mmCIF file of C-alpha atoms and ligand atoms in Angstrom:
data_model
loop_
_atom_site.group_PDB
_atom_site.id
_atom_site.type_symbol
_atom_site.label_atom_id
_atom_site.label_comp_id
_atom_site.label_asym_id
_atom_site.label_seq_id
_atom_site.Cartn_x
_atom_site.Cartn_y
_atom_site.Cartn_z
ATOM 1 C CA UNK T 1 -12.442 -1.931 -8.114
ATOM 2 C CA UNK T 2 -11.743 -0.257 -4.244
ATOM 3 C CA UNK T 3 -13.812 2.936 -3.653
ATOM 4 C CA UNK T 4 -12.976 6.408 -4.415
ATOM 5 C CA UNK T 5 -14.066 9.268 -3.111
ATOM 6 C CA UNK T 6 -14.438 13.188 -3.280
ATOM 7 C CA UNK T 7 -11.870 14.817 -0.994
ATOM 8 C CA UNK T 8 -11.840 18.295 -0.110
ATOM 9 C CA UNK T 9 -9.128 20.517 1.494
ATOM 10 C CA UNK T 10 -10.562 23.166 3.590
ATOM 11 C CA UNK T 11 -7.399 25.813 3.567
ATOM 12 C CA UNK T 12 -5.678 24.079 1.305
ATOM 13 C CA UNK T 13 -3.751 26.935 1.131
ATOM 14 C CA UNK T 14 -1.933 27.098 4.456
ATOM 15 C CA UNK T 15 1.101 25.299 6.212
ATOM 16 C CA UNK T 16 -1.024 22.066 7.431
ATOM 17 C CA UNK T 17 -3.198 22.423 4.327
ATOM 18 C CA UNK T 18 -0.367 21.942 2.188
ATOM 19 C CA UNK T 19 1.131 19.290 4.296
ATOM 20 C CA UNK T 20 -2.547 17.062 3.621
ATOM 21 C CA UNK T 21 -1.954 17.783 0.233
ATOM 22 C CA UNK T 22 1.239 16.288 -0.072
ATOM 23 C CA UNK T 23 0.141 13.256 2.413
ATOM 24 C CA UNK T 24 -2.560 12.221 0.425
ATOM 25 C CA UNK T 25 -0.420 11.855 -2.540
ATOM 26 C CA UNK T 26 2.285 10.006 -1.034
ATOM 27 C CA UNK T 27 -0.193 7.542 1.029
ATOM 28 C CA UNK T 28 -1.985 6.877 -2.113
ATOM 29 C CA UNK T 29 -5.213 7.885 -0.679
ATOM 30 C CA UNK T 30 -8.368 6.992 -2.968
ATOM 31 C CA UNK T 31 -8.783 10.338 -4.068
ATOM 32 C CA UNK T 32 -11.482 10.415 -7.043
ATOM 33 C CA UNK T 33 -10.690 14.253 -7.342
ATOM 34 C CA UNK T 34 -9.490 16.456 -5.030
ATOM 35 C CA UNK T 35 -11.394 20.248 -4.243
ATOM 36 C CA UNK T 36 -9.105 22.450 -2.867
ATOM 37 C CA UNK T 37 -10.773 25.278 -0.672
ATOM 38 C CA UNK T 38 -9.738 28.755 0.966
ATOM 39 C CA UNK T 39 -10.682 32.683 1.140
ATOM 40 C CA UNK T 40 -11.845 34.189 -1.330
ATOM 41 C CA UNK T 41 -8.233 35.736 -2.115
ATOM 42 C CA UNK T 42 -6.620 32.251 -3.196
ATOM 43 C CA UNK T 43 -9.482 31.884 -5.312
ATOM 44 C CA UNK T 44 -8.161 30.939 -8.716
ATOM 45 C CA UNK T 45 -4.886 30.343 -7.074
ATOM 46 C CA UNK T 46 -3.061 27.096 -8.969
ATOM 47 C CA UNK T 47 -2.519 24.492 -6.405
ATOM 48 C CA UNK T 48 -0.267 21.022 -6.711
ATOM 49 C CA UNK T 49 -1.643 17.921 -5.974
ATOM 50 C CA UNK T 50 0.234 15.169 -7.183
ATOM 51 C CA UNK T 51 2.277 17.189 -9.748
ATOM 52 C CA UNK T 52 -0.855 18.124 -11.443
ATOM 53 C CA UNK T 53 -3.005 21.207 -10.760
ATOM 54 C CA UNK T 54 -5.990 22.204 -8.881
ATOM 55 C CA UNK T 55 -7.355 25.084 -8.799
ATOM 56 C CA UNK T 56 -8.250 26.216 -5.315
ATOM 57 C CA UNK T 57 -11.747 27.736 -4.867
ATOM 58 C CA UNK T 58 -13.028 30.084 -2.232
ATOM 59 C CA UNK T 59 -15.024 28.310 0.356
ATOM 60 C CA UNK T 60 -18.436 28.852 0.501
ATOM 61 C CA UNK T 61 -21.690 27.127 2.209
ATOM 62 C CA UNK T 62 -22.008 25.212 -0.974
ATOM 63 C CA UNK T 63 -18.822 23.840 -1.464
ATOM 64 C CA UNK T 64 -19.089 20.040 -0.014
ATOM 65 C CA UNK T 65 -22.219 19.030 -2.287
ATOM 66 C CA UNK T 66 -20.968 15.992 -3.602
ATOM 67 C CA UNK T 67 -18.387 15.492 -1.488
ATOM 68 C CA UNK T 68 -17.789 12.501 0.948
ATOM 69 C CA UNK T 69 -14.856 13.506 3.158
ATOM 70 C CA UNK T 70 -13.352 17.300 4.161
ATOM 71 C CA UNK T 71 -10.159 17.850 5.786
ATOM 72 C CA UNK T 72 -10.131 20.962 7.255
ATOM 73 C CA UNK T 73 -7.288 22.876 8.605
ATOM 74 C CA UNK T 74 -8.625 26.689 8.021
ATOM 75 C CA UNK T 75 -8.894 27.896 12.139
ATOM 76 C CA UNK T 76 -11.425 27.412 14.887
ATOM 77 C CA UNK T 77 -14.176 29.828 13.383
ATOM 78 C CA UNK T 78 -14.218 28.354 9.764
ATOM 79 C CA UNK T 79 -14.906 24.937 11.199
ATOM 80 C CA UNK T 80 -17.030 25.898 13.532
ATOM 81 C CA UNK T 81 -19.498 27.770 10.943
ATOM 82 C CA UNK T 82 -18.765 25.185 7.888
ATOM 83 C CA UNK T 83 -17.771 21.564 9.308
ATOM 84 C CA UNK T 84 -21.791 21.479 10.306
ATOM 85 C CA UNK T 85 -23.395 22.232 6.638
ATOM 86 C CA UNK T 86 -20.257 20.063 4.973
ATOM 87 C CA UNK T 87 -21.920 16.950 7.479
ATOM 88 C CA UNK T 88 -25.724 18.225 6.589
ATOM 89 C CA UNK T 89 -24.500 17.780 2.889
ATOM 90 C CA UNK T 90 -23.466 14.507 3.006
ATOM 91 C CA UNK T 91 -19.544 14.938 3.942
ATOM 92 C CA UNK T 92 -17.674 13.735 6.583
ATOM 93 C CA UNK T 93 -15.476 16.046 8.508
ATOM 94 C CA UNK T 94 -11.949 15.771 9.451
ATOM 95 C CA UNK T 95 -11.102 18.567 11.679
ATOM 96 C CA UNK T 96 -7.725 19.970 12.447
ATOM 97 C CA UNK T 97 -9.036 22.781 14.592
ATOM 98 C CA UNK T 98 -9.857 22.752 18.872
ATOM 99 C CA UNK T 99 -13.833 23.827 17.718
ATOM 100 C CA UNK T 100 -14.994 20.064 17.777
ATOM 101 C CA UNK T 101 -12.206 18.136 20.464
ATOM 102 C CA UNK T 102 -14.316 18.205 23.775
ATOM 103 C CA UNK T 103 -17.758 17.888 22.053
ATOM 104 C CA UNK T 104 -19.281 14.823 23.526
ATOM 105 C CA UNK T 105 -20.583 13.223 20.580
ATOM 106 C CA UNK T 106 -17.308 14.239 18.652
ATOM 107 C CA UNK T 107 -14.670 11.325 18.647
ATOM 108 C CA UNK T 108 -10.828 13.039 19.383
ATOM 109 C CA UNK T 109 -8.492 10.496 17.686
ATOM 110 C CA UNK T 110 -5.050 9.440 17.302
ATOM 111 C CA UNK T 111 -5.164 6.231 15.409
ATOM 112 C CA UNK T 112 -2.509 4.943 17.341
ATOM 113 C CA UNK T 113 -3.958 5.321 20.671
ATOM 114 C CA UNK T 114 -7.659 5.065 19.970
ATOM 115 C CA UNK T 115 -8.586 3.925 16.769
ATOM 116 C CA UNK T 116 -11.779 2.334 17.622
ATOM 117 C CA UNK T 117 -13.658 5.284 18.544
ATOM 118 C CA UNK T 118 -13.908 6.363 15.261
ATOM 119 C CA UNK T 119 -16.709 3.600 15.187
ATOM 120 C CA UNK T 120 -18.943 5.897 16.596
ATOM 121 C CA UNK T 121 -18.800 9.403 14.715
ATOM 122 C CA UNK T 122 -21.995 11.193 13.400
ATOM 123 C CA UNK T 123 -20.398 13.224 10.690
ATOM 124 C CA UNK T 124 -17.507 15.134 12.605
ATOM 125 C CA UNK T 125 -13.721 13.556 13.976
ATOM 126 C CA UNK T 126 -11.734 16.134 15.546
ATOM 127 C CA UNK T 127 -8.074 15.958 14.922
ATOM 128 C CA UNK T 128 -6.015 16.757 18.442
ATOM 129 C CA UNK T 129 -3.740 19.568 19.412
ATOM 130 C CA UNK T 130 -0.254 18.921 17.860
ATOM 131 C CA UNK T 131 1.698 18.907 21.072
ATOM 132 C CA UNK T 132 -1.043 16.325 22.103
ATOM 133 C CA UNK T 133 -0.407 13.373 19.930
ATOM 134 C CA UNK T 134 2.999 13.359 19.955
ATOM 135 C CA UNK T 135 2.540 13.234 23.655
ATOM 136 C CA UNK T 136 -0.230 10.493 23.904
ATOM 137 C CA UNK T 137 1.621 8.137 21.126
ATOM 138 C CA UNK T 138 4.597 7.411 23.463
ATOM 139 C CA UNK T 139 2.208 7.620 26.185
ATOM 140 C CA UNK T 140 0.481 4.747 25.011
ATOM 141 C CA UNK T 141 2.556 1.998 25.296
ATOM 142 C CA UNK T 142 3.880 2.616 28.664
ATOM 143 C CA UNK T 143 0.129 3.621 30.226
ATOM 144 C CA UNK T 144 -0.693 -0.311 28.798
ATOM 145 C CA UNK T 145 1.706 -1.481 30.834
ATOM 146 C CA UNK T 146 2.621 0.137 34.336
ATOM 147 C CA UNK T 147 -0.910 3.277 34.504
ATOM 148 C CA UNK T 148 0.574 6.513 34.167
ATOM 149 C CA UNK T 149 -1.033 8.451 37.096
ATOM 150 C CA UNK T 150 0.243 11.965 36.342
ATOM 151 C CA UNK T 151 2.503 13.341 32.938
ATOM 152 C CA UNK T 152 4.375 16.652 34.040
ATOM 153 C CA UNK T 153 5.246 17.949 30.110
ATOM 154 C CA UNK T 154 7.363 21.395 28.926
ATOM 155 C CA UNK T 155 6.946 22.005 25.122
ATOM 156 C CA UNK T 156 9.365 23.569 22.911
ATOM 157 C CA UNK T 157 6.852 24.329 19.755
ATOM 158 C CA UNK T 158 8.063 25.726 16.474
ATOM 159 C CA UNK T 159 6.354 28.631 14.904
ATOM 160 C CA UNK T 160 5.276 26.022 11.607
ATOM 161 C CA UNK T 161 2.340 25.444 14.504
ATOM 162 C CA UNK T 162 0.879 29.124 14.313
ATOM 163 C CA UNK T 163 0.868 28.906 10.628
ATOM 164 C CA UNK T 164 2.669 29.899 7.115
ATOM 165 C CA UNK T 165 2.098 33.553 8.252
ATOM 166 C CA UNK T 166 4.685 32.704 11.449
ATOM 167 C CA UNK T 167 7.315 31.321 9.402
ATOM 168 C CA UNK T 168 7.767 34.210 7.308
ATOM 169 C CA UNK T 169 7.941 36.338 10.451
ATOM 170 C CA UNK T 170 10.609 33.974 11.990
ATOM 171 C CA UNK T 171 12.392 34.565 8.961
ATOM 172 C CA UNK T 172 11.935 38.365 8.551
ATOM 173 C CA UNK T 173 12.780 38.624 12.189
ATOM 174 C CA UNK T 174 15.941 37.089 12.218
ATOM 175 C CA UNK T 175 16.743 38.556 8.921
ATOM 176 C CA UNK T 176 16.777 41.662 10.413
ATOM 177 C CA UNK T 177 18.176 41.117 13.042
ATOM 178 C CA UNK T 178 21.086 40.097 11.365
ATOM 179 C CA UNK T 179 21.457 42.965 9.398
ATOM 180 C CA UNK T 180 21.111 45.316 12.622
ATOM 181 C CA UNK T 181 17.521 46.256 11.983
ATOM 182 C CA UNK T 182 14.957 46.270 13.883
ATOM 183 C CA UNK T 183 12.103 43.205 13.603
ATOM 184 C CA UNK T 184 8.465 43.869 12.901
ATOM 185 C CA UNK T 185 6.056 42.000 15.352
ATOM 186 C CA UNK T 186 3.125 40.807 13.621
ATOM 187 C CA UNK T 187 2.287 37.593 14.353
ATOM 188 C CA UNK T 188 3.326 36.954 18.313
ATOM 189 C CA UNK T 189 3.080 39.213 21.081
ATOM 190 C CA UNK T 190 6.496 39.778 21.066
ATOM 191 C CA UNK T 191 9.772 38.844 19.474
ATOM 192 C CA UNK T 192 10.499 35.379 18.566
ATOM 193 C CA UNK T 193 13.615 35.247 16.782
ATOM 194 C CA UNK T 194 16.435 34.671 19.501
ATOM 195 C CA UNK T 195 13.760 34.535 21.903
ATOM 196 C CA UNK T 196 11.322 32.112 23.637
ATOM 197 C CA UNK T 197 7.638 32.937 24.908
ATOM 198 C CA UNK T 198 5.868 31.337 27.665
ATOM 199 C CA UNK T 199 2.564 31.551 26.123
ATOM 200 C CA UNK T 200 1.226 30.034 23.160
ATOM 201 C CA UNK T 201 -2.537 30.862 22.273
ATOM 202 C CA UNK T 202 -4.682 33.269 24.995
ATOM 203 C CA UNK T 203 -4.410 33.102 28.805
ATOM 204 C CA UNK T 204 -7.124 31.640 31.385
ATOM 205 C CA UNK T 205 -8.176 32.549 34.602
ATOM 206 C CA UNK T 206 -6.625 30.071 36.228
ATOM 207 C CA UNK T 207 -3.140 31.898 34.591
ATOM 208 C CA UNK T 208 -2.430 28.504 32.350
ATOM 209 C CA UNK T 209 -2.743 28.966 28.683
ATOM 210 C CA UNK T 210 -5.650 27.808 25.959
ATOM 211 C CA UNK T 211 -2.834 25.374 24.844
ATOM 212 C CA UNK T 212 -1.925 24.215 28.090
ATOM 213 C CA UNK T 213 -5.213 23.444 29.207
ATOM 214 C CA UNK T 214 -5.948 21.683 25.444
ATOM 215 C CA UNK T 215 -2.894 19.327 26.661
ATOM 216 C CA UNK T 216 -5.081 18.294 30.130
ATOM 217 C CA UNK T 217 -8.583 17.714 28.128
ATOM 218 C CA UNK T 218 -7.510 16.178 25.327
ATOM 219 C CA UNK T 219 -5.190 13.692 26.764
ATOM 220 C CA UNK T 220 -7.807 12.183 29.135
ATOM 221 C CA UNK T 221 -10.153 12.072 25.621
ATOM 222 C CA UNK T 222 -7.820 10.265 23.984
ATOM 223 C CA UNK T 223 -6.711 8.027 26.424
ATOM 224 C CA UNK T 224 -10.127 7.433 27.807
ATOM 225 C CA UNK T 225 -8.617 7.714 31.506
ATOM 226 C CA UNK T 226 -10.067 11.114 33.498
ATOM 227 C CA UNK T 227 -7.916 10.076 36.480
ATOM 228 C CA UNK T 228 -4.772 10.836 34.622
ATOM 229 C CA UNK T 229 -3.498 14.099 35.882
ATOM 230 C CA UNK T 230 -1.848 16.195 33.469
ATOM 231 C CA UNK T 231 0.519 19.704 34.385
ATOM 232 C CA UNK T 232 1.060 21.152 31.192
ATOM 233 C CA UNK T 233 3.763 24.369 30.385
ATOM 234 C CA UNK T 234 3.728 25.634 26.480
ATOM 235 C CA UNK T 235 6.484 27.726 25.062
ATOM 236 C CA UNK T 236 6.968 28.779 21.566
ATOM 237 C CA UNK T 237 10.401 28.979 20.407
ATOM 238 C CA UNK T 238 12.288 30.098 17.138
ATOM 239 C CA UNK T 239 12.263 26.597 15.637
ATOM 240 C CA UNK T 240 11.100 26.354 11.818
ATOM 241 C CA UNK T 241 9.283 23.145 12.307
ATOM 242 C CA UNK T 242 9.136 20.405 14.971
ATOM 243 C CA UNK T 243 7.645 20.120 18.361
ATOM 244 C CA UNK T 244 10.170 19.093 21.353
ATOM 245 C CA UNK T 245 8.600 18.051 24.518
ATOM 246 C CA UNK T 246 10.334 17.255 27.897
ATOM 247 C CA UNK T 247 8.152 15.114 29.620
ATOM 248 C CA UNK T 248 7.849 13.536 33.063
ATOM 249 C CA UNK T 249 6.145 10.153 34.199
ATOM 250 C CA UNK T 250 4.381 8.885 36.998
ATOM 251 C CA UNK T 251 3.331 5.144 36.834
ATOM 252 C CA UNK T 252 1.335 3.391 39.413
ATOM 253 C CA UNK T 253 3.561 0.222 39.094
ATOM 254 C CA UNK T 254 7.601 -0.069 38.281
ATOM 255 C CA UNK T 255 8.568 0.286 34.799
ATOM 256 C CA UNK T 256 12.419 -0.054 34.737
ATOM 257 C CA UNK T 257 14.006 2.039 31.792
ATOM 258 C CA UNK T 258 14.978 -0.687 29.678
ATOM 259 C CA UNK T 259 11.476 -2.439 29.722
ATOM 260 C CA UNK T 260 10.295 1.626 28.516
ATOM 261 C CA UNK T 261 12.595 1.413 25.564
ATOM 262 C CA UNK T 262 11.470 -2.309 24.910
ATOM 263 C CA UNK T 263 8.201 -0.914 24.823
ATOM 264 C CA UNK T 264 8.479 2.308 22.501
ATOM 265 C CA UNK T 265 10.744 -0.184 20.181
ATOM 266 C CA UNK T 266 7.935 -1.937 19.397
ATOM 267 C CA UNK T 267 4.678 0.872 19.676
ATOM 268 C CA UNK T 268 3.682 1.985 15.872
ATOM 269 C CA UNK T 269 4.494 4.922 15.068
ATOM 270 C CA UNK T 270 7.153 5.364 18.006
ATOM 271 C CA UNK T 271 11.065 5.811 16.816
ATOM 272 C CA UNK T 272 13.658 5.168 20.072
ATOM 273 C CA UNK T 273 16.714 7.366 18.958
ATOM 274 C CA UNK T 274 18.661 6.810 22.145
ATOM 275 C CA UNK T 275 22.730 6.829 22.541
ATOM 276 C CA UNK T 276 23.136 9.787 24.707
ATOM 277 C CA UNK T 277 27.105 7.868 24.907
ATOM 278 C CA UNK T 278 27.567 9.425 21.490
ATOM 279 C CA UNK T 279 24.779 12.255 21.291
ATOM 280 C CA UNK T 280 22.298 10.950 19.603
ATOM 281 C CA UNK T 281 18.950 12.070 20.517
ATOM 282 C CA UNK T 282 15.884 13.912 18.470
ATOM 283 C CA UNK T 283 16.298 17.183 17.419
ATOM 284 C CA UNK T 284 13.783 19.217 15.675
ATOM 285 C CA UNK T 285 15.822 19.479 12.734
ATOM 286 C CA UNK T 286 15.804 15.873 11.857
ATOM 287 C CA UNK T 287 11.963 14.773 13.066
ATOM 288 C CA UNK T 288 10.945 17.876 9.983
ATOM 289 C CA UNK T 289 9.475 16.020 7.014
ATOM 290 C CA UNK T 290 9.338 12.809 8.811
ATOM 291 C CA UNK T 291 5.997 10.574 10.087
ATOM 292 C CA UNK T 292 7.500 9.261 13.165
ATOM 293 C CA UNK T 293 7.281 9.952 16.915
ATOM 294 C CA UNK T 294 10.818 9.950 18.255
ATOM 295 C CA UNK T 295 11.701 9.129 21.862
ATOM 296 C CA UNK T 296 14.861 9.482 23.618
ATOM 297 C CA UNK T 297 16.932 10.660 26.447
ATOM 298 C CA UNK T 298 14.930 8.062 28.352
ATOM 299 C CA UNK T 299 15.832 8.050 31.963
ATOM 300 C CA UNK T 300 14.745 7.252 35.469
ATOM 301 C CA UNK T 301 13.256 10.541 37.627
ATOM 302 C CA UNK T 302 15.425 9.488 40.957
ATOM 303 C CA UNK T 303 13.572 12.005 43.051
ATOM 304 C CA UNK T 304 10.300 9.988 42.521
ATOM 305 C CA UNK T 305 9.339 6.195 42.835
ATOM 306 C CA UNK T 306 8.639 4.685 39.660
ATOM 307 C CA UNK T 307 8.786 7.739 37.391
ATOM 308 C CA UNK T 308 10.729 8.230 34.180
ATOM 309 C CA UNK T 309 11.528 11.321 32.109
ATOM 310 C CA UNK T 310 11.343 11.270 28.193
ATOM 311 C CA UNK T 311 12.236 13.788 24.996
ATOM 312 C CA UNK T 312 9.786 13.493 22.496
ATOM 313 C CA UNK T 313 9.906 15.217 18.879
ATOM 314 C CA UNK T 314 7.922 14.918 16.202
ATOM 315 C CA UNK T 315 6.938 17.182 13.038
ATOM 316 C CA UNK T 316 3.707 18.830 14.310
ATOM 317 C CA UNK T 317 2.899 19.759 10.847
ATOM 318 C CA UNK T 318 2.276 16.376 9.799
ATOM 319 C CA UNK T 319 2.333 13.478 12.714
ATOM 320 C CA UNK T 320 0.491 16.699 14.995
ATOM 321 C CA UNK T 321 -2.154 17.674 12.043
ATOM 322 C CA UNK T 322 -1.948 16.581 8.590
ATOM 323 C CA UNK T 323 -0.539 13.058 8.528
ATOM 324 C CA UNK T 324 -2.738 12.090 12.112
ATOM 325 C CA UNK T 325 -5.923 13.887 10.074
ATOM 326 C CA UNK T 326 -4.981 11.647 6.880
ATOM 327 C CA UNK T 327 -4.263 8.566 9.345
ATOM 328 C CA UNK T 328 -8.043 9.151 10.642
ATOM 329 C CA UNK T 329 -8.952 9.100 6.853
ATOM 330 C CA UNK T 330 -7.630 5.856 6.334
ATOM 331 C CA UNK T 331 -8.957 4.378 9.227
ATOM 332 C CA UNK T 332 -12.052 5.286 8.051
ATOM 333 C CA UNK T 333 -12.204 3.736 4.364
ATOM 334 C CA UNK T 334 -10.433 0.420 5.813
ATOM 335 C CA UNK T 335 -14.023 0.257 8.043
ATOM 336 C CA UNK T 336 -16.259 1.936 5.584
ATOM 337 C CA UNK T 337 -17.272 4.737 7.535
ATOM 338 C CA UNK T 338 -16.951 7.601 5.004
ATOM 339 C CA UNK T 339 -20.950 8.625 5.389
ATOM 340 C CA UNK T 340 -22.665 10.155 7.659
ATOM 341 C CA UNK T 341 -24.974 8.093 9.794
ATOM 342 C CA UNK T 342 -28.578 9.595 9.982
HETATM 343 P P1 LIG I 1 -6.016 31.812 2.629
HETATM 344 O O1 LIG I 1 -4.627 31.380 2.254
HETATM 345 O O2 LIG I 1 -6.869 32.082 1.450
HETATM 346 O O3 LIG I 1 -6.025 32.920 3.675
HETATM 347 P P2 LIG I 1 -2.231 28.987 7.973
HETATM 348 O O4 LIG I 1 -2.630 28.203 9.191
HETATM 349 O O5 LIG I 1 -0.962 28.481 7.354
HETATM 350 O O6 LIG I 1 -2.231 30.451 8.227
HETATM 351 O O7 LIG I 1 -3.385 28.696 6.888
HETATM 352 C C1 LIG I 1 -4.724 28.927 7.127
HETATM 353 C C2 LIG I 1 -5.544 28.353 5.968
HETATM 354 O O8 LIG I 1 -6.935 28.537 6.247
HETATM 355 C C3 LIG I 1 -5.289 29.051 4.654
HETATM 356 O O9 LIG I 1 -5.464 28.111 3.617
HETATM 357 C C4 LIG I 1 -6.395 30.099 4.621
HETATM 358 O O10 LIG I 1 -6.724 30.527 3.322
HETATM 359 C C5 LIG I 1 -7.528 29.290 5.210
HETATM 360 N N1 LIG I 1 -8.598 30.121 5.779
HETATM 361 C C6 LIG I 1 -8.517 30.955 6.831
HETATM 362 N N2 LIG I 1 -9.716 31.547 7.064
HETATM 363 C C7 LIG I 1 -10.571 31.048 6.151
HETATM 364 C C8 LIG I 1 -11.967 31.254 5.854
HETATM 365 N N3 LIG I 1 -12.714 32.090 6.565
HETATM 366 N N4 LIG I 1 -12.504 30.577 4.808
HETATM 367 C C9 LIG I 1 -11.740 29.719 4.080
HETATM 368 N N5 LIG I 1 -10.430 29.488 4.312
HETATM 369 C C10 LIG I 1 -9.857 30.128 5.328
#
C-alpha cells in the first residue's frame, strides 16, 4: 500500500486555507488524517474536508507532534514563530507566507519552473508571492528558448489576495455604495470598491512597494538567473478573485509571436486563450476556480527589438498559493522527501 501521511492546515480557516482544503481533496492527496489549525477563536469551529468534518484546533507550539507535512497559510509572523518548532518536531513545512522566500537554505518553488530544487530542503519550502508564479510559469518556456533579459510587469490583483477579511469589505463597500451610503475602510488604506490603489503591502525607501520588490527577488530565485532584470508596478483593484498581469518582454535572441504561442501551447500548466478577432482573452472572472495559467493578447512590443507583450491571469488563490503549495506537496511524496533531513 502507497504512504500516507499526517497533514496539517495552518489557518485552515482563511481564504487560501480553505482553498488547500478543498485541493487536497480533489487531488487525492494521501492524507492519513487531516489537523486543521487556527486562533484560538476558530477553536472548535467545524471544518469540511472532503464532505466530512474536522474540527479545527487553535494552533499552539505543540500542534505538529506527529505530523509529517504542514501547509501553512496563517501570515508572515505565524510562520515565522511556528514553521521552525513544526520542522524541530519532525514536520515538513509548506509555507505560503514571504517569512522563508529569500532564506538561503530555503528552496522558493514553482513546480513548473523549478521542481528540482526541492531536492535540497532541510525542513522548510517557501511557497512564492501569488503575482509571482503566475508570472514565472509563462516565463518559463519562453526564457528556455530566446533569455529573457528584462520583464517590465503591471498587476491588476483582486482583494481574494489580502484575505477572507478583504472580500467581505469589497462587498460591504460596494453594497453601500449602492445604496448611497457611505463605505467603511477597514481593511485598505482607502476605498476599493470603484477604485484602484497603487500600493499593495507597505512602501520602501526606494518608493517601490514590499510586493513589488517580492516580484524582483523572487523571480531571479525561481528562475535561478540574477541577471534577469525585473520593473515591477502592483495595484489592487476591486476584483473578487483573480490576478491580471500586463507584462512586457525582453529576449536576448528573436522569438517571433507565433513560435511564443507554440511555446505556451505546449508549457504545463500554461492555457493560450488567444482570438483577440472575436474577443477572447482571460478575464478574471473565468481563470476563478480554475488551476491553469492563461496567456493571451500575445503581441510583438514594436518600439523594442525582440520584445513581446503578454496578459496573464490566473486564480491567485489557488495556482498563486494553495494549488502551487499542494503541487510542492506532491512533488515531494513522488521523491520521498516528506522528512526532515538531520
Ligand atoms: P482565524 O480565522 O482563527 O483568525 P485570511 O488570510 O483569509 O485572513 O486567513 C488567515 C488565516 O490564518 C486564518 O485561518 C486565521 O485564523 C489564521 N491565523 C492568523 N493568525 C494566526 C495565528 N497567530 N495563529 C494561528 N492562526 C492564525
Amino acid at each position: 500500500m502507497s504512504k500516507e501521511y499526517r497533514v496539517a492546515v495552518a489557518g485552515a480557516t482563511g481564504a487560501v486555507g480553505r482553498a488547500m482544503r478543498s485541493i487536497l481533496a480533489e487531488r487525492d492527496f494521501p492524507v492519513k488524517e487531516l489537523v486543521a489549525l487556527a486562533t484560538a477563536k476558530s477553536a472548535g469551529m467545524h471544518l469540511d474536508y472532503r464532505g466530512e468534518e474536522v474540527i479545527c484546533q487553535e494552533l499552539t507550539p505543540e500542534s505538529f507532534r506527529g505530523i509529517d507535512l504542514a501547509l501553512f497559510s496563517a501570515g508572515g509572523g505565524t510562520s515565522l514563530k511556528y514553521a521552525p518548532m513544526a520542522r524541530e518536531a519532525g514536520c515538513v513545512v509548506v509555507d505560503n507566507s514571504s517569512a522563508w522566500r529569500m532564506e538561503p537554505d530555503v528552496p522558493l518553488v514553482v513546480p513548473e519552473v523549478n521542481p528540482d530544487d526541492v531536492n535540497w530542503h532541510k525542513g522548510i519550502i517557501a511557497n512564492p508571492n501569488c503575482s509571482t508564479i503566475q508570472m514565472v510559469v509563462v516565463m518559463k518556456p519562453l526564457h528556455d528558448e530566446a533569455k529573457i533579459t528584462r520583464v517590465v510587469v503591471s498587476t491588476y490583483q483582486a482583494v481574494s489576495g489580502t484575505g477572507a477579511k478583504a472580500i467581505n469589505e469589497l462587498m460591504q463597500q460596494t453594497g453601500r455604495l449602492l445604496a448611497g451610503d457611505a463605505p467603511e475602510i477597514n481593511v485598505y488604506p482607502h476605498q476599493i470598491a470603484f477604485n484602484c490603489l497603487p500600493q499593495i503591502d507597505v512602501f520602501l525607501e526606494d518608493g517601490y512597494t514590499k510586493e513589488e520588490q517580492k516580484m524582483v527577488d523572487e523571480t531571479k530565485k525561481i528562475m535561478g538567473d540574477n541577471s534577469i532584470a525585473v520593473s515591477a508596478t502592483c495595484v489592487r483593484v476591486p476584483v473578487q478573485n483573480g490576478h491580471s498581469e500586463a507584462i512586457n518582454l525582453q529576449f536576448a535572441r528573436p522569438l517571433s509571436v507565433e513560435r511564443a504561442r507554440e511555446l505556451l501551447a505546449e508549457a504545463p500548466g500554461v492555457k493560450v486563450v488567444d482570438d483577440p478577432a472575436n474577443k477572447v482573452y482571460p478575464m478574471p472572472i473565468e481563470a476563478s476556480g480554475q488551476d491553469d495559467t492563461y496567456v493571451g493578447r500575445i503581441r510583438r512590443d514594436p518600439t523594442a527589438e525582440n520584445a513581446l507583450n503578454l496578459w496573464v491571469v490566473a486564480d491567485n488563490l489557488r495556482k498563486g498559493a494553495a494549488l502551487n503549495a499542494v503541487q510542492i506537496a506532491e512533488l515531494l511524496v513522488q521523491r520521498d522527501l516528506i522528512r526532515v533531513p538531520r
